[in-house]
Coordinates of C-alpha atoms in Angstrom, one line a residue:
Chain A
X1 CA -3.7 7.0 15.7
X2 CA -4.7 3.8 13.8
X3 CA -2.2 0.8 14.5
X4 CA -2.6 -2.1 12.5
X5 CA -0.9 -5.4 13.0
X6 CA -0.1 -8.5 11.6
X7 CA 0.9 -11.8 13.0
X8 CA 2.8 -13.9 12.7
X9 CA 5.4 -11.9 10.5
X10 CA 6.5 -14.7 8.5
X11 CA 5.5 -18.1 8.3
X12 CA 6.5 -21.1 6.1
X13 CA 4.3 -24.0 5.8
X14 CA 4.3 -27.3 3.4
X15 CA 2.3 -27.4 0.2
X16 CA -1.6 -28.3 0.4
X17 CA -1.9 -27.0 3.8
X18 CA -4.6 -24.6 5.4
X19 CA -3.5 -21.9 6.9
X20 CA -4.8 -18.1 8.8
X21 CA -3.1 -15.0 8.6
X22 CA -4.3 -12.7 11.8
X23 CA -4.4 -8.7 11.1
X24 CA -5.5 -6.5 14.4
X25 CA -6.5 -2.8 14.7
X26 CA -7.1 -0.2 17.1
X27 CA -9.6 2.0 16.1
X28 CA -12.8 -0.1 14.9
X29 CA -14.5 3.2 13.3
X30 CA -13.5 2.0 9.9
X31 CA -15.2 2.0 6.9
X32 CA -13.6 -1.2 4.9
X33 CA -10.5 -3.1 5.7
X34 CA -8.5 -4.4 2.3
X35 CA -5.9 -7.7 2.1
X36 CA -3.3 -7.4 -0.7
X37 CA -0.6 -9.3 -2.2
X38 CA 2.8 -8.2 -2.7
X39 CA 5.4 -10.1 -4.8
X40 CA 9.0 -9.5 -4.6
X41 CA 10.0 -6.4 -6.6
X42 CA 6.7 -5.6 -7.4
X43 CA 3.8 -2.9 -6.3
X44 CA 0.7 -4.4 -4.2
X45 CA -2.1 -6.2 -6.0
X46 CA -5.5 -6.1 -4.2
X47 CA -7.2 -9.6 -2.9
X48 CA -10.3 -8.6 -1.1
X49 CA -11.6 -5.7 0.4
X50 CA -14.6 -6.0 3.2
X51 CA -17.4 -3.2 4.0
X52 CA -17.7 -2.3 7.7
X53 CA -21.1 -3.5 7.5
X54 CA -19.5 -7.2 6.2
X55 CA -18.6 -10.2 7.7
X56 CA -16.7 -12.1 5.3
X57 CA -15.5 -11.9 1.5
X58 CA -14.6 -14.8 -0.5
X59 CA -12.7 -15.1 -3.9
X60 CA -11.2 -18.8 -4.7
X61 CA -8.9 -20.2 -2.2
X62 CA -9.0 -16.8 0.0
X63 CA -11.5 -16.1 2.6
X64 CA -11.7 -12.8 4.1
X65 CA -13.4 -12.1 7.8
X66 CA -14.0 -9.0 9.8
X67 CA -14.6 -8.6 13.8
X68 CA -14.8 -4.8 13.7
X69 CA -15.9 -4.8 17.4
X70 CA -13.1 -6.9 18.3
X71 CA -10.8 -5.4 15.9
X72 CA -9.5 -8.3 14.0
X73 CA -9.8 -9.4 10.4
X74 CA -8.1 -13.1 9.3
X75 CA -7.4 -13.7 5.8
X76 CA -7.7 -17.5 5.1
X77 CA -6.1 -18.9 2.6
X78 CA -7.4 -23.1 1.4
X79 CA -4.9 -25.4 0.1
X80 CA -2.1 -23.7 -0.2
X81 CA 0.4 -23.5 -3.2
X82 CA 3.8 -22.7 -3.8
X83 CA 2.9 -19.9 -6.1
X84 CA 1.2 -18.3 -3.1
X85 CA 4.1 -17.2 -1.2
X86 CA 4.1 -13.9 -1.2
X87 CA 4.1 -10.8 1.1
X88 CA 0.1 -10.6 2.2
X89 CA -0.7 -7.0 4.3
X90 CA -3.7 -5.8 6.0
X91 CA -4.8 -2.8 5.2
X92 CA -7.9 -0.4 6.7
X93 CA -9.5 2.6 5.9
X94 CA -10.7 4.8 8.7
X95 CA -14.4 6.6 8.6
X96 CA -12.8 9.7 9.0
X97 CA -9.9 8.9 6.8
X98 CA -9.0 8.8 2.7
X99 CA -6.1 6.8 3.1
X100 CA -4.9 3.6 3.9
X101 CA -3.4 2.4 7.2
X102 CA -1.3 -0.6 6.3
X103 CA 0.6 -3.1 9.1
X104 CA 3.8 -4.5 7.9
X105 CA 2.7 -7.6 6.6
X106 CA 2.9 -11.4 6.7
X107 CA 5.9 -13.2 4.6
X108 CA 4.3 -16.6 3.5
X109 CA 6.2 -19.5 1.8
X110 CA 5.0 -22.2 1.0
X111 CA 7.6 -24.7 0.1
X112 CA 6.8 -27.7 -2.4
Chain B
X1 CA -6.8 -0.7 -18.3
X2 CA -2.8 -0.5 -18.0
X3 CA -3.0 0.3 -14.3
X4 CA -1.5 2.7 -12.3
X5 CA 2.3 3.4 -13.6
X6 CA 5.4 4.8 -12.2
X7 CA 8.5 5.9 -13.7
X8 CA 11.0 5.1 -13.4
X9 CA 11.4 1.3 -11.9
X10 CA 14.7 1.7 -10.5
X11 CA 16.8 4.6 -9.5
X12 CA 20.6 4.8 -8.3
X13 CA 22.0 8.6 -7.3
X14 CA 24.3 10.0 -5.8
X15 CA 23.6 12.0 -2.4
X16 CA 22.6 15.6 -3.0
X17 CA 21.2 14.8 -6.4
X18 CA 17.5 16.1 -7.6
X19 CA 15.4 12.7 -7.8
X20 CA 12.2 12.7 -9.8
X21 CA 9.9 10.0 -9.9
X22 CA 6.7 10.0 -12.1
X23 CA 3.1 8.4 -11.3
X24 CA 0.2 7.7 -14.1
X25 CA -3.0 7.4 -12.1
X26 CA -6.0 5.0 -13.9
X27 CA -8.0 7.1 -16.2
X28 CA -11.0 7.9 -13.8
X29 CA -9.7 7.6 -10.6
X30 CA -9.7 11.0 -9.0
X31 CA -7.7 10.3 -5.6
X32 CA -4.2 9.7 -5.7
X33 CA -1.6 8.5 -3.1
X34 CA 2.0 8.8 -2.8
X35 CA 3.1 6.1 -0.3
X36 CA 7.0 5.1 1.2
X37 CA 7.9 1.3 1.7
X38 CA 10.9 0.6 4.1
X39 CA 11.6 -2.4 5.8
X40 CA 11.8 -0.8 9.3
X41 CA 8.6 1.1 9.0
X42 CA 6.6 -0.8 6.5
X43 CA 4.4 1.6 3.8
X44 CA 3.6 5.3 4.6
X45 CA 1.5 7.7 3.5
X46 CA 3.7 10.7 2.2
X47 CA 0.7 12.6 0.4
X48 CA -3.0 12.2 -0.9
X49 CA -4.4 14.8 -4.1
X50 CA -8.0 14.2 -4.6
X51 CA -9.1 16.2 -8.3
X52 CA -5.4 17.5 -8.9
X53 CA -5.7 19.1 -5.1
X54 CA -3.1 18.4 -2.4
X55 CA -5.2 17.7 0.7
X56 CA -2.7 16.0 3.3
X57 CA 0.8 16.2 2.6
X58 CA 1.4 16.1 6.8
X59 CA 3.4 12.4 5.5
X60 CA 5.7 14.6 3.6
X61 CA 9.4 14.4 5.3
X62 CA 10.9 17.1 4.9
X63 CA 10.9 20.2 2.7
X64 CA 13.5 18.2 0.4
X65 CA 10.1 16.5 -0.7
X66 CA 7.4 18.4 -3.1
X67 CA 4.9 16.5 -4.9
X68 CA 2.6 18.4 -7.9
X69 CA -0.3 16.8 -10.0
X70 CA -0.6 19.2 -12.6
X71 CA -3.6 17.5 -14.4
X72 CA -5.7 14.6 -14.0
X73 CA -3.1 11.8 -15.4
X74 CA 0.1 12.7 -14.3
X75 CA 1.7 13.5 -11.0
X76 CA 5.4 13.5 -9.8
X77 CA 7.1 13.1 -6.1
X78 CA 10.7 15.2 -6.5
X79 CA 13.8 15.4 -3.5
X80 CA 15.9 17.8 -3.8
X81 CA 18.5 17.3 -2.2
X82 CA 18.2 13.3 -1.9
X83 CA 19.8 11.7 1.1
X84 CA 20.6 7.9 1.6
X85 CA 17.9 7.7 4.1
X86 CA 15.8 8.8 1.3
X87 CA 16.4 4.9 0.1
X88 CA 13.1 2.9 0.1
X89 CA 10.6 1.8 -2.6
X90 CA 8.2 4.8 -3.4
X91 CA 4.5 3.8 -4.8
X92 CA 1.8 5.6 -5.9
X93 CA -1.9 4.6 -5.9
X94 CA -5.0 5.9 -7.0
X95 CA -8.8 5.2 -6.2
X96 CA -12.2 6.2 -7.7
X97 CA -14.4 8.2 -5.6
X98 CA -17.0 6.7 -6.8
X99 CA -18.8 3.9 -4.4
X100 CA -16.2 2.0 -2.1
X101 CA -14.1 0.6 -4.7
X102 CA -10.7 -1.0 -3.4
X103 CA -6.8 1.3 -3.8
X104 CA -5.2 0.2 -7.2
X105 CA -1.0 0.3 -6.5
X106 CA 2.1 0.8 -9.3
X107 CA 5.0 -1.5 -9.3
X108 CA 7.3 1.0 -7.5
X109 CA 9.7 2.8 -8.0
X110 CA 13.3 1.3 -5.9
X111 CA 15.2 4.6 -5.1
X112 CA 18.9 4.1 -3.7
X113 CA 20.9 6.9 -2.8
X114 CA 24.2 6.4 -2.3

């Protein structure tokens, strides 16, 4: 069974700072891998979702890589703002799968 | 587009009460999700219909939870009877078949059962 994982689990770090958030899986036959956003109280909004075949996607501030072979994917995210604290999960989506295999997430804050 | 939308936001019960919650998929998308958020075991897949067809309902519970998608824009999730561990935030999602596009998620619906 897929495991996904995310570390750290929370992390707080000042305004204007760089910073990586580390998502691991165990089963590297996956056919895309998808960051999201989640707000307090709210439903999951998508940030970037990589192909298998793809290295990195980039939107903005956010750059998103993939290791399949290693089984890691980093979501970084450039000078960071207070308005992007937020829940951030790692999800994938398995060849031989429909659905998404989500780990728990990473709780950011970034404080002013 | 509105988005995927789920009815209602918030729901209080008491324990042993019917609880229905409602899901609008995005016109077009023919896959849709029903997926349980809890703190202690993050999101879940409880079932996946792709064209108005259940196809993996192996997430679902326990026979207290029946999920229907009676045509291509509307689909509900209903526990009968509801339990307090049936407390968590319940979302739906839905996806296009169509290329490799990315899941679209509702807001939730926060289900306490007291």
């Amino acid at each position: 069974k897929q495991e996904v994982t995310q570390i750290p689990a929370a992390l707080s770090v000042p305004e204007g700072e760089n910073l990586v958030l580390n998502c691991s899986f165990t089963d590297s036959a996956i056919y895309n891998l998808q960051w999201f956003r989640q707000d307090p109280g709210k439903g999951l909004t998508s940030l970037l979702l990589i192909q298998s075949s793809q290295r990195e996607q980039t939107s903005g501030r956010l750059n998103a890589s993939l290791d399949k072979s290693s089984g890691r994917s980093t979501l970084y995210i450039a000078a960071s703002q207070p308005g992007d604290s937020a829940t951030y999960l790692c999800a994938v989506l398995e060849d031989s799968g429909y659905a998404l295999n989500f780990g728990k997430g990473t709780s950011l804050l970034v404080t002013p | 587009d509105a988005g995927v939308i789920q009815s209602p936001r918030h729901e209080v019960t008491e324990m042993g009460q019917e609880v229905t919650l409602r899901c609008k998929p995005i016109s077009g998308h023919n896959s849709l999700f029903w997926y349980r958020q809890t703190m202690m075991r993050g999101l879940e897949l409880l079932i996946y219909f792709n064209n108005n067809v259940p196809i993996d309902d192996s997430g679902m519970p326990e026979d207290r939870f029946s999920a229907k998608m009676p045509n291509a824009s509307f689909s509900t999730l209903k526990i009968q009877p509801s339990e307090p561990r049936d407390s968590a935030v319940y979302f739906c999602a839905s996806r296009s078949d169509l290329g490799t596009p990315p899941s679209h998620f509702g807001d939730g619906t926060r289900l306490s059962i007291l």
